[in-house]
Amino acid sequence: MSFWNRPDILEPIRDAVDCDRLDRIRTERAAWPHSRHWGPITKSLAGLPSIAADAGKTEVSLDEDWVTCRAEFELSPENTAMIESIAERLMPWRKGPFRLFDLEIDSEWQSNQKWNRIEQALGDLQGQKILDVGCGNGYYLFRAAAQNPALGIGLDPSVPFLLQFELMQHFCQRPDLQIELMGAEHLDCFHEIFDVVLCMGILYHQKNPLQILKDLWKATRPGGKAIIESQIIPGNSPVALFPEDRYAKARNVFFVPTVKCLENWILRAGFRELEVLSVEKTTLDEQRKTRWTTFESLEDFLDPEDPEKTIEGYPAPHRAAIRAIR
C-alpha cells in the first residue's frame, strides 16, 4: 500500500524473491491498515495536503540526528494541526527523532545514538540494496537514504509503525524506500539480494534466533555485510539468559546472550569476519519517556534500589552491535 504515487521497488528484483509467498502475504495483510481501528488514520493520511509537491519549497535532511522535512513557507494553521493530530494518534513513537516542519517528534529511543555506532561500518551505501529487519517506522532506512542507495526495504508487521513511516514519506517522498508488513519469519522470501542487512534489536524477541540469523545469511548476497545489534548481558562465557517470565517487564524476550554467545550464533549461521562495533550499557539518555511515548520506559524497567538490575533482578540491559560478512 502507499499514499502517494510510487512504484513497487521490489519489482526489478522479483527473480530473487519468492513472489508467490510475498504476494500471498501482501494480499492477506492489505486490509490491516484499513481496519476499524487504523482505518480512520489511514484515511487521514491519504487526505494530507501535497506540500512536498511544491517544487523547491521543501527541504529533506536525512544526514542529521533528526530526520527532517522543512518548508520555505509557513504552513497554514489547519495543515499544522492536521499533521500534529495524525502524529499524536500514531503514538507511541519508539524510534526517531523526526522533525516535520515545526513539529518535533522526540521518540522514546534516541535512535541516532545507535546509528552513530554503526554508520562507519556500513561503508558507502550509494547504489546498494539494503534490508532492515524489524525496521519499526523506518528511521534507519531514512538515515541510509541520505547516501542514495538503490533501494531500502523494511520488514515490520506493525501497522502503526507503517503509518508513521507513511506520514514521513508523504513529505519526504523517497521512492527508494518501502516497508512491507512482514516479520523476521518471512526473511526466507529473499535469496542473496541485499548488499547490507540490518538486524537491530529483534533477536532477543525471537524463539529461534539461530534460524533468523540463518535466514538473514541467505538474504544477504555473497560478500555482503550484516549489522546485527542486540540486547545482551555482561559476561565472557558463551551463554544466554532465558528469563522465567519477563525481562525488563517484557514478556516477548526469550534469549539475551553475552557478546561471545551472540558471536557464536552469527558464526554458526554462516557469517564470517566478525567485528564488534560497540558494547554499551543502555542509559536514560538513550531510552526514556517523552511527550510522544508516555508509556513505561527504561526507568520503570530497572530496580529502583539497584539500577544495575532489572525489576525482576536480572542484569540491566546492555547492547552490542556486530558487523559480519557473508
mmCIF file of C-alpha atoms in Angstrom, residues 75-257:
data_model
loop_
_atom_site.group_PDB
_atom_site.id
_atom_site.type_symbol
_atom_site.label_atom_id
_atom_site.label_comp_id
_atom_site.label_asym_id
_atom_site.label_seq_id
_atom_site.Cartn_x
_atom_site.Cartn_y
_atom_site.Cartn_z
ATOM 1 C CA LEU A 75 2.168 26.143 6.876
ATOM 2 C CA SER A 76 -1.422 27.107 7.450
ATOM 3 C CA PRO A 77 -2.749 26.527 10.983
ATOM 4 C CA GLU A 78 -5.124 23.914 9.538
ATOM 5 C CA ASN A 79 -2.294 21.914 7.914
ATOM 6 C CA THR A 80 -0.137 22.183 11.030
ATOM 7 C CA ALA A 81 -2.982 20.946 13.217
ATOM 8 C CA MET A 82 -3.749 18.078 10.830
ATOM 9 C CA ILE A 83 -0.140 16.821 10.814
ATOM 10 C CA GLU A 84 0.154 17.043 14.595
ATOM 11 C CA SER A 85 -3.179 15.294 15.114
ATOM 12 C CA ILE A 86 -2.172 12.337 12.926
ATOM 13 C CA ALA A 87 1.226 12.059 14.632
ATOM 14 C CA GLU A 88 -0.429 12.047 18.058
ATOM 15 C CA ARG A 89 -2.914 9.358 17.016
ATOM 16 C CA LEU A 90 0.044 7.190 15.977
ATOM 17 C CA MET A 91 1.701 7.297 19.410
ATOM 18 C CA PRO A 92 3.857 5.808 20.795
ATOM 19 C CA TRP A 93 6.812 6.787 18.616
ATOM 20 C CA ARG A 94 9.519 4.300 19.607
ATOM 21 C CA LYS A 95 12.225 5.178 17.040
ATOM 22 C CA GLY A 96 13.361 8.596 15.918
ATOM 23 C CA PRO A 97 13.670 11.515 16.331
ATOM 24 C CA PHE A 98 11.780 13.169 13.475
ATOM 25 C CA ARG A 99 11.014 16.772 12.627
ATOM 26 C CA LEU A 100 8.086 17.634 10.345
ATOM 27 C CA PHE A 101 8.216 21.369 9.708
ATOM 28 C CA ASP A 102 7.709 22.922 13.174
ATOM 29 C CA LEU A 103 6.610 19.653 14.773
ATOM 30 C CA GLU A 104 9.344 17.832 16.709
ATOM 31 C CA ILE A 105 8.628 14.146 17.378
ATOM 32 C CA ASP A 106 11.052 13.218 20.153
ATOM 33 C CA SER A 107 10.853 9.435 20.221
ATOM 34 C CA GLU A 108 11.387 7.091 23.175
ATOM 35 C CA TRP A 109 14.661 5.829 21.699
ATOM 36 C CA GLN A 110 17.284 8.279 20.561
ATOM 37 C CA SER A 111 17.939 6.036 17.574
ATOM 38 C CA ASN A 112 20.581 8.409 16.264
ATOM 39 C CA GLN A 113 22.902 7.131 19.010
ATOM 40 C CA LYS A 114 22.626 3.573 17.698
ATOM 41 C CA TRP A 115 23.046 4.813 14.120
ATOM 42 C CA ASN A 116 26.207 6.693 15.068
ATOM 43 C CA ARG A 117 27.701 3.459 16.448
ATOM 44 C CA ILE A 118 27.244 1.556 13.189
ATOM 45 C CA GLU A 119 27.376 4.206 10.465
ATOM 46 C CA GLN A 120 31.103 3.960 9.729
ATOM 47 C CA ALA A 121 30.906 0.164 9.412
ATOM 48 C CA LEU A 122 28.175 0.473 6.764
ATOM 49 C CA GLY A 123 30.587 1.978 4.254
ATOM 50 C CA ASP A 124 29.402 3.668 1.076
ATOM 51 C CA LEU A 125 25.695 2.905 0.609
ATOM 52 C CA GLN A 126 25.255 4.593 -2.774
ATOM 53 C CA GLY A 127 23.631 2.164 -5.190
ATOM 54 C CA GLN A 128 23.382 -0.559 -2.537
ATOM 55 C CA LYS A 129 20.376 -2.762 -1.801
ATOM 56 C CA ILE A 130 19.520 -2.514 1.896
ATOM 57 C CA LEU A 131 17.216 -4.595 4.102
ATOM 58 C CA ASP A 132 16.164 -3.570 7.614
ATOM 59 C CA VAL A 133 14.506 -6.423 9.523
ATOM 60 C CA GLY A 134 12.221 -5.208 12.292
ATOM 61 C CA CYS A 135 12.556 -1.697 10.913
ATOM 62 C CA GLY A 136 9.865 -0.074 13.051
ATOM 63 C CA ASN A 137 8.934 3.254 11.496
ATOM 64 C CA GLY A 138 11.930 3.233 9.150
ATOM 65 C CA TYR A 139 14.239 5.674 10.959
ATOM 66 C CA TYR A 140 17.363 3.742 9.895
ATOM 67 C CA LEU A 141 16.088 3.482 6.313
ATOM 68 C CA PHE A 142 15.706 7.250 6.155
ATOM 69 C CA ARG A 143 19.224 7.719 7.538
ATOM 70 C CA ALA A 144 20.618 5.245 4.981
ATOM 71 C CA ALA A 145 18.747 7.047 2.193
ATOM 72 C CA ALA A 146 20.997 10.083 2.697
ATOM 73 C CA GLN A 147 23.575 8.158 0.631
ATOM 74 C CA ASN A 148 21.140 7.311 -2.197
ATOM 75 C CA PRO A 149 21.001 3.511 -2.104
ATOM 76 C CA ALA A 150 19.411 1.600 -4.958
ATOM 77 C CA LEU A 151 16.628 0.563 -2.599
ATOM 78 C CA GLY A 152 15.855 0.214 1.097
ATOM 79 C CA ILE A 153 13.316 -2.395 2.165
ATOM 80 C CA GLY A 154 11.989 -2.592 5.708
ATOM 81 C CA LEU A 155 10.164 -5.547 7.239
ATOM 82 C CA ASP A 156 7.835 -4.928 10.177
ATOM 83 C CA PRO A 157 4.360 -6.358 10.837
ATOM 84 C CA SER A 158 3.208 -3.378 12.940
ATOM 85 C CA VAL A 159 0.532 -1.202 11.308
ATOM 86 C CA PRO A 160 1.210 1.901 13.446
ATOM 87 C CA PHE A 161 4.907 1.752 12.531
ATOM 88 C CA LEU A 162 3.975 1.518 8.851
ATOM 89 C CA LEU A 163 1.674 4.504 9.198
ATOM 90 C CA GLN A 164 4.387 6.509 10.985
ATOM 91 C CA PHE A 165 6.663 5.718 8.046
ATOM 92 C CA GLU A 166 3.973 6.755 5.570
ATOM 93 C CA LEU A 167 3.437 10.039 7.404
ATOM 94 C CA MET A 168 7.118 10.861 6.924
ATOM 95 C CA GLN A 169 7.104 9.531 3.358
ATOM 96 C CA HIS A 170 4.192 11.764 2.431
ATOM 97 C CA PHE A 171 6.539 14.728 2.800
ATOM 98 C CA CYS A 172 9.992 13.178 2.251
ATOM 99 C CA GLN A 173 8.885 11.209 -0.850
ATOM 100 C CA ARG A 174 11.822 8.823 -1.113
ATOM 101 C CA PRO A 175 10.986 6.429 -3.979
ATOM 102 C CA ASP A 176 13.918 4.201 -2.947
ATOM 103 C CA LEU A 177 12.300 3.258 0.400
ATOM 104 C CA GLN A 178 9.471 0.840 1.146
ATOM 105 C CA ILE A 179 8.136 -1.059 4.175
ATOM 106 C CA GLU A 180 6.404 -4.417 3.983
ATOM 107 C CA LEU A 181 4.012 -5.690 6.684
ATOM 108 C CA MET A 182 6.223 -8.738 7.229
ATOM 109 C CA GLY A 183 8.288 -10.102 10.098
ATOM 110 C CA ALA A 184 11.636 -11.810 10.558
ATOM 111 C CA GLU A 185 9.892 -15.139 9.905
ATOM 112 C CA HIS A 186 9.450 -14.029 6.284
ATOM 113 C CA LEU A 187 13.137 -13.485 5.588
ATOM 114 C CA ASP A 188 13.230 -16.685 3.564
ATOM 115 C CA CYS A 189 11.257 -14.882 0.838
ATOM 116 C CA PHE A 190 14.543 -13.244 -0.209
ATOM 117 C CA HIS A 191 17.526 -15.013 -1.758
ATOM 118 C CA GLU A 192 21.025 -13.483 -1.993
ATOM 119 C CA ILE A 193 19.715 -9.992 -2.752
ATOM 120 C CA PHE A 194 20.953 -7.457 -0.255
ATOM 121 C CA ASP A 195 24.331 -5.764 -0.008
ATOM 122 C CA VAL A 196 23.624 -4.575 3.540
ATOM 123 C CA VAL A 197 21.253 -6.161 6.054
ATOM 124 C CA LEU A 198 20.327 -4.508 9.344
ATOM 125 C CA CYS A 199 19.033 -6.646 12.209
ATOM 126 C CA MET A 200 18.673 -4.132 15.007
ATOM 127 C CA GLY A 201 17.059 -5.028 18.305
ATOM 128 C CA ILE A 202 14.947 -8.031 17.336
ATOM 129 C CA LEU A 203 16.970 -11.195 18.059
ATOM 130 C CA TYR A 204 16.076 -11.370 21.740
ATOM 131 C CA HIS A 205 12.399 -11.321 20.764
ATOM 132 C CA GLN A 206 12.829 -14.499 18.675
ATOM 133 C CA LYS A 207 12.156 -18.018 19.934
ATOM 134 C CA ASN A 208 14.718 -19.337 17.434
ATOM 135 C CA PRO A 209 17.388 -16.651 16.963
ATOM 136 C CA LEU A 210 19.769 -19.018 15.159
ATOM 137 C CA GLN A 211 17.192 -19.723 12.451
ATOM 138 C CA ILE A 212 16.586 -15.991 11.991
ATOM 139 C CA LEU A 213 20.333 -15.471 11.542
ATOM 140 C CA LYS A 214 20.499 -18.312 9.007
ATOM 141 C CA ASP A 215 17.659 -16.728 7.032
ATOM 142 C CA LEU A 216 19.451 -13.390 7.312
ATOM 143 C CA TRP A 217 22.557 -15.034 5.828
ATOM 144 C CA LYS A 218 20.513 -16.402 2.916
ATOM 145 C CA ALA A 219 19.033 -12.971 2.172
ATOM 146 C CA THR A 220 22.493 -11.375 2.035
ATOM 147 C CA ARG A 221 24.418 -11.549 -1.218
ATOM 148 C CA PRO A 222 27.849 -13.249 -1.136
ATOM 149 C CA GLY A 223 30.321 -10.647 0.099
ATOM 150 C CA GLY A 224 27.541 -8.533 1.582
ATOM 151 C CA LYS A 225 27.505 -7.374 5.180
ATOM 152 C CA ALA A 226 25.116 -7.646 8.090
ATOM 153 C CA ILE A 227 24.894 -5.379 11.108
ATOM 154 C CA ILE A 228 23.469 -7.385 13.990
ATOM 155 C CA GLU A 229 22.563 -5.396 17.093
ATOM 156 C CA SER A 230 21.057 -6.990 20.167
ATOM 157 C CA GLN A 231 20.333 -6.592 23.809
ATOM 158 C CA ILE A 232 22.974 -8.524 25.748
ATOM 159 C CA ILE A 233 24.005 -9.404 29.277
ATOM 160 C CA PRO A 234 27.527 -8.841 30.613
ATOM 161 C CA GLY A 235 29.906 -11.783 30.823
ATOM 162 C CA ASN A 236 32.633 -13.651 28.964
ATOM 163 C CA SER A 237 31.016 -17.098 28.746
ATOM 164 C CA PRO A 238 29.090 -18.163 25.607
ATOM 165 C CA VAL A 239 25.716 -18.314 27.378
ATOM 166 C CA ALA A 240 22.308 -16.655 27.121
ATOM 167 C CA LEU A 241 19.772 -15.618 29.750
ATOM 168 C CA PHE A 242 16.350 -17.226 29.346
ATOM 169 C CA PRO A 243 14.031 -15.297 31.688
ATOM 170 C CA GLU A 244 11.462 -17.205 33.694
ATOM 171 C CA ASP A 245 8.606 -14.887 32.724
ATOM 172 C CA ARG A 246 9.618 -11.322 31.809
ATOM 173 C CA TYR A 247 12.793 -9.385 31.218
ATOM 174 C CA ALA A 248 12.582 -5.655 31.990
ATOM 175 C CA LYS A 249 8.793 -6.142 32.130
ATOM 176 C CA ALA A 250 8.693 -7.501 28.559
ATOM 177 C CA ARG A 251 7.040 -10.890 28.011
ATOM 178 C CA ASN A 252 8.391 -11.306 24.483
ATOM 179 C CA VAL A 253 12.062 -11.648 25.444
ATOM 180 C CA PHE A 254 13.416 -15.175 25.073
ATOM 181 C CA PHE A 255 17.227 -15.308 24.769
ATOM 182 C CA VAL A 256 19.521 -12.479 25.916
ATOM 183 C CA PRO A 257 23.082 -13.544 25.003
#
